[in-house]
């Protein structure tokens, strides 16, 4: 029995629901010898900013029980380099891609979106939830419903691309923020970004990260992320892209049962570069075994 794994995120059709998360897969090129990129539902690129960023001072990564802390600080070569070099690569592969962008203030986002729109980029992920950069605002856009609404409404008018908004789990009520993104015209939300955390080396008494705090990801966050995806999916009409600690097909299926339309694989790529493909194959097997014809029939079917 053949099963239908295709899903739609805004105007983007993915042949399967398993994507790779921003910042954990470059723009695909470092992985091309290890992974058949064509098998991925989509690649979300490392977040780009208007100008080149060096990122935070090292160390930028610390291992934790069942996860990792990172404080990369959005190191990237900036918009011009991306348009002149990386885009050529992305357009040469046969995998849908989503360009992730971030800025310190609204006008940075607007400039990025306008530039990408001119290049007919199909899908953009608005990263308004990076915990490792100092923005001109005191908090992340995604930590305030009004700020989220204002920013998304503004950039929505600047592009015909599918607009996905990446949300932070570092909030009291994810529903409020997710609804603000939807009301402002987002075609999907992606959650979660990392949870703020820290670790200290007791021998040196120094923080394990140069930035002191960082973002926690990996299996440790899965139950927290799953709960947030469940809450968001239950109050939204637009698709939710679920992520946070997905390591196995069962983890991915949990997110789909909780209401996610697609799932995204992050930290698992550092352990097993083929993770997304293995997870996709496992999901396919589950559908066949349970005689479910289409992944869409499984979405949100948790029995509670
Ligand atoms: C090393 C590292 C770098 C990341 N960089 C970005 C980034 O540039 N933009 C972004 O939106 N999320 C970034 N993230 C967050 C991931 O995309 C993902 O939302 C988060 O790690 C949760 O998924 P996971 O537990 O499967 O890793 C990064 C995560 C890690 C571990």
mmCIF file of C-alpha atoms and ligand atoms in Angstrom:
data_model
loop_
_atom_site.group_PDB
_atom_site.id
_atom_site.type_symbol
_atom_site.label_atom_id
_atom_site.label_comp_id
_atom_site.label_asym_id
_atom_site.label_seq_id
_atom_site.Cartn_x
_atom_site.Cartn_y
_atom_site.Cartn_z
ATOM 1 C CA UNK A 1 0.000 0.000 0.000
ATOM 2 C CA UNK A 2 1.368 3.389 -1.031
ATOM 3 C CA UNK A 3 0.834 6.205 1.461
ATOM 4 C CA UNK A 4 0.519 9.914 0.845
ATOM 5 C CA UNK A 5 3.001 11.904 2.913
ATOM 6 C CA UNK A 6 2.506 15.255 1.153
ATOM 7 C CA UNK A 7 1.534 18.314 3.188
ATOM 8 C CA UNK A 8 0.939 21.976 2.427
ATOM 9 C CA UNK A 9 2.458 24.866 4.335
ATOM 10 C CA UNK A 10 0.918 27.997 2.867
ATOM 11 C CA UNK A 11 1.680 27.921 -0.850
ATOM 12 C CA UNK A 12 4.514 25.444 -0.378
ATOM 13 C CA UNK A 13 3.865 21.763 -1.071
ATOM 14 C CA UNK A 14 6.205 19.367 0.715
ATOM 15 C CA UNK A 15 6.368 15.793 -0.526
ATOM 16 C CA UNK A 16 6.759 14.668 3.057
ATOM 17 C CA UNK A 17 6.285 16.412 6.420
ATOM 18 C CA UNK A 18 9.843 16.015 7.738
ATOM 19 C CA UNK A 19 12.006 19.118 7.458
ATOM 20 C CA UNK A 20 15.326 20.164 9.009
ATOM 21 C CA UNK A 21 15.501 23.053 11.466
ATOM 22 C CA UNK A 22 17.206 26.389 11.066
ATOM 23 C CA UNK A 23 20.771 26.520 12.333
ATOM 24 C CA UNK A 24 21.260 22.773 12.506
ATOM 25 C CA UNK A 25 21.749 21.936 8.825
ATOM 26 C CA UNK A 26 23.515 24.964 7.323
ATOM 27 C CA UNK A 27 21.919 25.459 3.934
ATOM 28 C CA UNK A 28 22.298 21.782 3.091
ATOM 29 C CA UNK A 29 25.699 21.960 1.426
ATOM 30 C CA UNK A 30 27.678 20.576 4.396
ATOM 31 C CA UNK A 31 25.341 17.594 4.494
ATOM 32 C CA UNK A 32 25.060 16.746 0.803
ATOM 33 C CA UNK A 33 27.598 13.916 0.916
ATOM 34 C CA UNK A 34 25.905 12.341 3.935
ATOM 35 C CA UNK A 35 22.220 12.842 3.166
ATOM 36 C CA UNK A 36 20.115 12.512 0.026
ATOM 37 C CA UNK A 37 18.749 16.056 0.213
ATOM 38 C CA UNK A 38 15.918 15.239 -2.231
ATOM 39 C CA UNK A 39 14.320 13.048 0.447
ATOM 40 C CA UNK A 40 13.837 15.936 2.870
ATOM 41 C CA UNK A 41 10.440 17.619 3.064
ATOM 42 C CA UNK A 42 12.234 20.980 3.186
ATOM 43 C CA UNK A 43 15.368 22.690 4.415
ATOM 44 C CA UNK A 44 15.042 25.722 6.652
ATOM 45 C CA UNK A 45 18.255 27.688 6.207
ATOM 46 C CA UNK A 46 20.488 29.013 8.963
ATOM 47 C CA UNK A 47 19.033 32.395 9.936
ATOM 48 C CA UNK A 48 20.466 35.278 7.950
ATOM 49 C CA UNK A 49 20.674 38.912 9.013
ATOM 50 C CA UNK A 50 21.098 42.106 6.997
ATOM 51 C CA UNK A 51 24.801 42.415 7.755
ATOM 52 C CA UNK A 52 27.433 39.811 8.539
ATOM 53 C CA UNK A 53 27.521 38.730 12.209
ATOM 54 C CA UNK A 54 30.436 37.169 14.001
ATOM 55 C CA UNK A 55 28.236 35.582 16.627
ATOM 56 C CA UNK A 56 28.897 35.333 20.361
ATOM 57 C CA UNK A 57 32.199 34.756 22.071
ATOM 58 C CA UNK A 58 33.125 31.112 22.703
ATOM 59 C CA UNK A 59 32.436 28.636 24.149
ATOM 60 C CA UNK A 60 29.168 28.565 22.249
ATOM 61 C CA UNK A 61 28.028 25.041 22.980
ATOM 62 C CA UNK A 62 27.684 22.979 26.150
ATOM 63 C CA UNK A 63 26.307 19.451 26.453
ATOM 64 C CA UNK A 64 23.577 18.798 29.016
ATOM 65 C CA UNK A 65 21.686 15.704 30.124
ATOM 66 C CA UNK A 66 19.615 14.727 27.107
ATOM 67 C CA UNK A 67 20.330 17.880 25.161
ATOM 68 C CA UNK A 68 22.609 20.787 24.454
ATOM 69 C CA UNK A 69 22.896 24.486 25.174
ATOM 70 C CA UNK A 70 23.939 26.779 22.367
ATOM 71 C CA UNK A 71 24.667 30.478 22.164
ATOM 72 C CA UNK A 72 25.873 30.790 18.585
ATOM 73 C CA UNK A 73 24.435 34.299 18.306
ATOM 74 C CA UNK A 74 23.307 34.063 14.678
ATOM 75 C CA UNK A 75 26.769 33.933 13.106
ATOM 76 C CA UNK A 76 26.230 34.338 9.372
ATOM 77 C CA UNK A 77 27.704 36.144 6.373
ATOM 78 C CA UNK A 78 24.757 38.477 5.826
ATOM 79 C CA UNK A 79 22.112 39.068 3.160
ATOM 80 C CA UNK A 80 24.380 39.998 0.231
ATOM 81 C CA UNK A 81 26.557 36.914 0.583
ATOM 82 C CA UNK A 82 23.438 34.759 0.908
ATOM 83 C CA UNK A 83 21.894 36.206 -2.273
ATOM 84 C CA UNK A 84 25.124 36.039 -4.293
ATOM 85 C CA UNK A 85 26.353 32.621 -3.189
ATOM 86 C CA UNK A 86 24.104 30.439 -1.037
ATOM 87 C CA UNK A 87 20.963 31.020 -3.070
ATOM 88 C CA UNK A 88 22.632 29.655 -6.207
ATOM 89 C CA UNK A 89 23.318 26.456 -4.316
ATOM 90 C CA UNK A 90 19.794 26.228 -2.890
ATOM 91 C CA UNK A 91 18.277 26.784 -6.342
ATOM 92 C CA UNK A 92 20.418 23.985 -7.750
ATOM 93 C CA UNK A 93 19.060 21.280 -5.420
ATOM 94 C CA UNK A 94 15.659 19.700 -5.755
ATOM 95 C CA UNK A 95 14.447 20.316 -2.217
ATOM 96 C CA UNK A 96 12.037 23.079 -1.189
ATOM 97 C CA UNK A 97 13.739 25.569 1.087
ATOM 98 C CA UNK A 98 12.620 28.175 3.554
ATOM 99 C CA UNK A 99 14.837 31.194 4.179
ATOM 100 C CA UNK A 100 15.095 32.112 7.851
ATOM 101 C CA UNK A 101 15.650 35.794 8.646
ATOM 102 C CA UNK A 102 16.194 37.840 11.796
ATOM 103 C CA UNK A 103 16.825 41.454 12.692
ATOM 104 C CA UNK A 104 17.300 43.674 15.687
ATOM 105 C CA UNK A 105 14.419 45.949 14.771
ATOM 106 C CA UNK A 106 11.463 46.105 12.431
ATOM 107 C CA UNK A 107 13.292 47.922 9.655
ATOM 108 C CA UNK A 108 15.915 45.135 9.459
ATOM 109 C CA UNK A 109 13.163 42.589 8.902
ATOM 110 C CA UNK A 110 11.507 44.805 6.297
ATOM 111 C CA UNK A 111 14.730 45.230 4.310
ATOM 112 C CA UNK A 112 15.425 41.505 4.393
ATOM 113 C CA UNK A 113 11.912 40.592 3.285
ATOM 114 C CA UNK A 114 11.865 43.141 0.458
ATOM 115 C CA UNK A 115 15.208 41.882 -0.866
ATOM 116 C CA UNK A 116 14.103 38.236 -0.742
ATOM 117 C CA UNK A 117 10.770 39.043 -2.353
ATOM 118 C CA UNK A 118 12.555 40.559 -5.352
ATOM 119 C CA UNK A 119 14.310 37.228 -5.789
ATOM 120 C CA UNK A 120 10.980 35.369 -5.744
ATOM 121 C CA UNK A 121 11.827 33.317 -2.671
ATOM 122 C CA UNK A 122 8.913 30.920 -2.091
ATOM 123 C CA UNK A 123 8.943 30.729 1.698
ATOM 124 C CA UNK A 124 10.380 32.801 4.530
ATOM 125 C CA UNK A 125 10.634 31.961 8.215
ATOM 126 C CA UNK A 126 10.618 35.010 10.428
ATOM 127 C CA UNK A 127 12.889 34.165 13.340
ATOM 128 C CA UNK A 128 11.546 36.411 16.079
ATOM 129 C CA UNK A 129 12.633 34.052 18.821
ATOM 130 C CA UNK A 130 16.422 33.740 18.937
ATOM 131 C CA UNK A 131 17.384 33.808 22.622
ATOM 132 C CA UNK A 132 21.067 34.479 21.942
ATOM 133 C CA UNK A 133 21.124 37.936 20.410
ATOM 134 C CA UNK A 134 20.689 41.312 21.977
ATOM 135 C CA UNK A 135 17.934 43.124 20.126
ATOM 136 C CA UNK A 136 17.139 46.840 20.377
ATOM 137 C CA UNK A 137 13.986 45.830 22.203
ATOM 138 C CA UNK A 138 14.341 44.574 25.745
ATOM 139 C CA UNK A 139 12.798 41.256 24.806
ATOM 140 C CA UNK A 140 12.237 39.136 21.748
ATOM 141 C CA UNK A 141 9.361 40.171 19.438
ATOM 142 C CA UNK A 142 7.818 36.758 20.079
ATOM 143 C CA UNK A 143 7.597 37.409 23.809
ATOM 144 C CA UNK A 144 4.853 39.957 23.316
ATOM 145 C CA UNK A 145 1.618 39.439 21.369
ATOM 146 C CA UNK A 146 1.366 43.068 20.259
ATOM 147 C CA UNK A 147 4.975 43.218 19.105
ATOM 148 C CA UNK A 148 4.445 39.970 17.181
ATOM 149 C CA UNK A 149 1.269 41.301 15.586
ATOM 150 C CA UNK A 150 2.837 44.623 14.588
ATOM 151 C CA UNK A 151 5.961 43.103 13.074
ATOM 152 C CA UNK A 152 4.200 40.326 11.188
ATOM 153 C CA UNK A 153 1.503 42.713 9.835
ATOM 154 C CA UNK A 154 4.198 45.068 8.598
ATOM 155 C CA UNK A 155 6.289 42.479 6.763
ATOM 156 C CA UNK A 156 3.262 40.539 5.504
ATOM 157 C CA UNK A 157 2.545 43.407 3.118
ATOM 158 C CA UNK A 158 6.074 43.259 1.724
ATOM 159 C CA UNK A 159 6.087 39.767 0.273
ATOM 160 C CA UNK A 160 4.081 37.231 -1.678
ATOM 161 C CA UNK A 161 6.185 34.431 -0.155
ATOM 162 C CA UNK A 162 4.688 31.950 2.289
ATOM 163 C CA UNK A 163 5.335 33.551 5.659
ATOM 164 C CA UNK A 164 6.144 31.283 8.592
ATOM 165 C CA UNK A 165 6.702 32.765 12.049
ATOM 166 C CA UNK A 166 9.105 30.995 14.409
ATOM 167 C CA UNK A 167 7.971 31.272 17.997
ATOM 168 C CA UNK A 168 9.755 31.166 21.315
ATOM 169 C CA UNK A 169 8.818 28.765 24.104
ATOM 170 C CA UNK A 170 10.029 31.359 26.622
ATOM 171 C CA UNK A 171 6.531 32.776 27.140
ATOM 172 C CA UNK A 172 3.683 32.355 29.582
ATOM 173 C CA UNK A 173 0.969 31.649 27.017
ATOM 174 C CA UNK A 174 1.979 30.338 23.599
ATOM 175 C CA UNK A 175 -1.623 30.524 22.320
ATOM 176 C CA UNK A 176 -1.741 34.296 22.672
ATOM 177 C CA UNK A 177 1.442 34.759 20.612
ATOM 178 C CA UNK A 178 0.483 32.146 18.013
ATOM 179 C CA UNK A 179 -2.916 33.804 17.502
ATOM 180 C CA UNK A 180 -1.237 37.205 17.107
ATOM 181 C CA UNK A 181 0.967 35.775 14.332
ATOM 182 C CA UNK A 182 -2.059 34.218 12.610
ATOM 183 C CA UNK A 183 -4.167 37.381 12.904
ATOM 184 C CA UNK A 184 -1.321 39.378 11.356
ATOM 185 C CA UNK A 185 -1.294 37.167 8.265
ATOM 186 C CA UNK A 186 1.249 34.424 8.965
ATOM 187 C CA UNK A 187 0.539 31.321 6.895
ATOM 188 C CA UNK A 188 2.140 28.989 9.444
ATOM 189 C CA UNK A 189 3.912 29.059 12.776
ATOM 190 C CA UNK A 190 6.977 27.096 13.649
ATOM 191 C CA UNK A 191 7.611 26.116 17.251
ATOM 192 C CA UNK A 192 9.588 25.819 19.326
ATOM 193 C CA UNK A 193 12.872 27.683 19.243
ATOM 194 C CA UNK A 194 15.185 26.883 22.173
ATOM 195 C CA UNK A 195 14.458 27.294 25.890
ATOM 196 C CA UNK A 196 16.666 29.774 27.748
ATOM 197 C CA UNK A 197 19.084 27.997 30.046
ATOM 198 C CA UNK A 198 22.589 28.027 31.485
ATOM 199 C CA UNK A 199 25.298 25.812 32.952
ATOM 200 C CA UNK A 200 28.244 26.525 35.266
ATOM 201 C CA UNK A 201 31.614 24.788 35.527
ATOM 202 C CA UNK A 202 31.978 24.341 39.278
ATOM 203 C CA UNK A 203 35.774 24.019 39.105
ATOM 204 C CA UNK A 204 36.396 27.342 37.376
ATOM 205 C CA UNK A 205 33.089 28.794 38.650
ATOM 206 C CA UNK A 206 32.648 30.181 35.164
ATOM 207 C CA UNK A 207 29.567 29.814 32.991
ATOM 208 C CA UNK A 208 30.006 27.044 30.442
ATOM 209 C CA UNK A 209 28.906 29.452 27.689
ATOM 210 C CA UNK A 210 30.730 32.659 26.772
ATOM 211 C CA UNK A 211 27.340 34.343 26.528
ATOM 212 C CA UNK A 212 26.469 33.043 30.060
ATOM 213 C CA UNK A 213 22.994 31.950 28.940
ATOM 214 C CA UNK A 214 22.007 29.957 25.880
ATOM 215 C CA UNK A 215 19.214 27.976 24.281
ATOM 216 C CA UNK A 216 18.413 24.422 25.359
ATOM 217 C CA UNK A 217 17.461 21.921 22.661
ATOM 218 C CA UNK A 218 17.306 18.161 22.166
ATOM 219 C CA UNK A 219 15.324 15.342 23.853
ATOM 220 C CA UNK A 220 15.243 17.212 27.181
ATOM 221 C CA UNK A 221 12.755 19.719 25.747
ATOM 222 C CA UNK A 222 10.477 17.331 23.859
ATOM 223 C CA UNK A 223 7.594 17.082 26.361
ATOM 224 C CA UNK A 224 7.608 20.877 26.783
ATOM 225 C CA UNK A 225 7.655 21.501 23.037
ATOM 226 C CA UNK A 226 4.955 18.894 22.444
ATOM 227 C CA UNK A 227 2.652 20.562 24.963
ATOM 228 C CA UNK A 228 3.132 23.936 23.258
ATOM 229 C CA UNK A 229 2.540 22.520 19.774
ATOM 230 C CA UNK A 230 -0.632 20.841 21.066
ATOM 231 C CA UNK A 231 -1.888 24.111 22.557
ATOM 232 C CA UNK A 232 -1.039 26.152 19.461
ATOM 233 C CA UNK A 233 -2.501 23.637 16.993
ATOM 234 C CA UNK A 234 -5.742 23.545 18.965
ATOM 235 C CA UNK A 235 -6.361 27.257 18.709
ATOM 236 C CA UNK A 236 -5.049 28.008 15.199
ATOM 237 C CA UNK A 237 -6.427 27.573 11.696
ATOM 238 C CA UNK A 238 -2.988 27.796 10.058
ATOM 239 C CA UNK A 239 -0.478 24.902 10.039
ATOM 240 C CA UNK A 240 1.955 24.347 12.875
ATOM 241 C CA UNK A 241 5.473 23.100 12.189
ATOM 242 C CA UNK A 242 6.435 21.189 15.338
ATOM 243 C CA UNK A 243 9.968 20.873 16.598
ATOM 244 C CA UNK A 244 11.887 20.349 19.809
ATOM 245 C CA UNK A 245 13.763 17.178 20.666
ATOM 246 C CA UNK A 246 12.448 14.988 17.855
ATOM 247 C CA UNK A 247 14.897 12.069 17.640
ATOM 248 C CA UNK A 248 12.807 9.129 16.378
ATOM 249 C CA UNK A 249 9.772 8.383 14.189
ATOM 250 C CA UNK A 250 7.699 7.938 17.372
ATOM 251 C CA UNK A 251 8.700 11.416 18.575
ATOM 252 C CA UNK A 252 7.672 12.849 15.204
ATOM 253 C CA UNK A 253 4.369 10.969 15.253
ATOM 254 C CA UNK A 254 3.605 12.394 18.698
ATOM 255 C CA UNK A 255 3.848 15.917 17.270
ATOM 256 C CA UNK A 256 1.579 15.012 14.354
ATOM 257 C CA UNK A 257 -0.973 13.411 16.694
ATOM 258 C CA UNK A 258 -0.792 16.604 18.770
ATOM 259 C CA UNK A 259 -1.787 18.604 15.673
ATOM 260 C CA UNK A 260 1.429 19.505 13.815
ATOM 261 C CA UNK A 261 1.141 19.571 10.019
ATOM 262 C CA UNK A 262 4.894 19.124 9.567
ATOM 263 C CA UNK A 263 7.812 18.421 11.882
ATOM 264 C CA UNK A 264 11.352 19.685 11.910
ATOM 265 C CA UNK A 265 14.534 17.976 13.050
ATOM 266 C CA UNK A 266 17.271 19.992 14.775
ATOM 267 C CA UNK A 267 19.726 18.668 17.372
ATOM 268 C CA UNK A 268 19.285 15.075 16.104
ATOM 269 C CA UNK A 269 21.189 16.089 12.923
ATOM 270 C CA UNK A 270 24.363 16.508 14.987
ATOM 271 C CA UNK A 271 24.120 12.914 16.236
ATOM 272 C CA UNK A 272 22.888 11.241 13.055
ATOM 273 C CA UNK A 273 22.912 13.331 9.867
ATOM 274 C CA UNK A 274 20.350 10.971 8.316
ATOM 275 C CA UNK A 275 17.874 11.556 11.167
ATOM 276 C CA UNK A 276 15.227 13.338 9.099
ATOM 277 C CA UNK A 277 15.226 10.626 6.447
ATOM 278 C CA UNK A 278 15.119 7.804 9.014
ATOM 279 C CA UNK A 279 12.254 9.551 10.789
ATOM 280 C CA UNK A 280 10.395 9.979 7.505
ATOM 281 C CA UNK A 281 10.820 6.267 6.710
ATOM 282 C CA UNK A 282 9.606 5.287 10.186
ATOM 283 C CA UNK A 283 6.508 7.465 9.829
ATOM 284 C CA UNK A 284 5.787 5.906 6.441
ATOM 285 C CA UNK A 285 6.036 2.410 7.963
ATOM 286 C CA UNK A 286 3.673 3.387 10.780
ATOM 287 C CA UNK A 287 1.070 4.582 8.273
ATOM 288 C CA UNK A 288 1.363 1.375 6.249
ATOM 289 C CA UNK A 289 1.165 -0.825 9.366
ATOM 290 C CA UNK A 290 -1.897 1.026 10.620
ATOM 291 C CA UNK A 291 -3.509 1.175 7.157
ATOM 292 C CA UNK A 292 -3.658 4.966 7.166
ATOM 293 C CA UNK A 293 -3.617 6.277 3.584
ATOM 294 C CA UNK A 294 -2.483 9.826 4.209
ATOM 295 C CA UNK A 295 -0.480 11.657 6.861
ATOM 296 C CA UNK A 296 -3.237 14.284 6.868
ATOM 297 C CA UNK A 297 -5.652 11.713 8.331
ATOM 298 C CA UNK A 298 -3.399 11.311 11.372
ATOM 299 C CA UNK A 299 -2.999 14.998 12.171
ATOM 300 C CA UNK A 300 -4.473 15.997 15.523
ATOM 301 C CA UNK A 301 -6.091 12.627 16.127
ATOM 302 C CA UNK A 302 -4.895 12.255 19.729
ATOM 303 C CA UNK A 303 -7.609 10.506 21.723
ATOM 304 C CA UNK A 304 -8.117 12.332 24.988
HETATM 305 C C1 LIG B 1 23.335 24.923 17.301
HETATM 306 C C2 LIG B 1 21.963 25.444 17.053
HETATM 307 C C3 LIG B 1 21.793 26.573 16.250
HETATM 308 C C4 LIG B 1 20.504 27.088 16.013
HETATM 309 N N1 LIG B 1 20.364 28.170 15.199
HETATM 310 C C5 LIG B 1 19.115 28.630 14.904
HETATM 311 C C6 LIG B 1 18.932 29.689 13.983
HETATM 312 O O1 LIG B 1 19.871 30.225 13.396
HETATM 313 N N2 LIG B 1 17.656 30.101 13.764
HETATM 314 C C7 LIG B 1 16.555 29.530 14.358
HETATM 315 O O2 LIG B 1 15.422 29.934 14.105
HETATM 316 N N3 LIG B 1 16.713 28.492 15.223
HETATM 317 C C8 LIG B 1 17.950 28.037 15.501
HETATM 318 N N4 LIG B 1 18.100 26.973 16.351
HETATM 319 C C9 LIG B 1 16.900 26.355 16.963
HETATM 320 C C10 LIG B 1 16.436 25.132 16.161
HETATM 321 O O3 LIG B 1 16.073 25.493 14.846
HETATM 322 C C11 LIG B 1 15.235 24.427 16.857
HETATM 323 O O4 LIG B 1 14.144 25.323 16.867
HETATM 324 C C12 LIG B 1 15.533 24.032 18.304
HETATM 325 O O5 LIG B 1 16.863 23.566 18.419
HETATM 326 C C13 LIG B 1 14.576 22.946 18.816
HETATM 327 O O6 LIG B 1 14.642 21.759 18.063
HETATM 328 P P1 LIG B 1 15.610 20.510 18.449
HETATM 329 O O7 LIG B 1 15.410 20.230 19.905
HETATM 330 O O8 LIG B 1 15.183 19.409 17.538
HETATM 331 O O9 LIG B 1 17.017 20.963 18.170
HETATM 332 C C14 LIG B 1 19.382 26.448 16.616
HETATM 333 C C15 LIG B 1 19.567 25.307 17.404
HETATM 334 C C16 LIG B 1 20.826 24.804 17.634
HETATM 335 C C17 LIG B 1 20.972 23.579 18.491
#
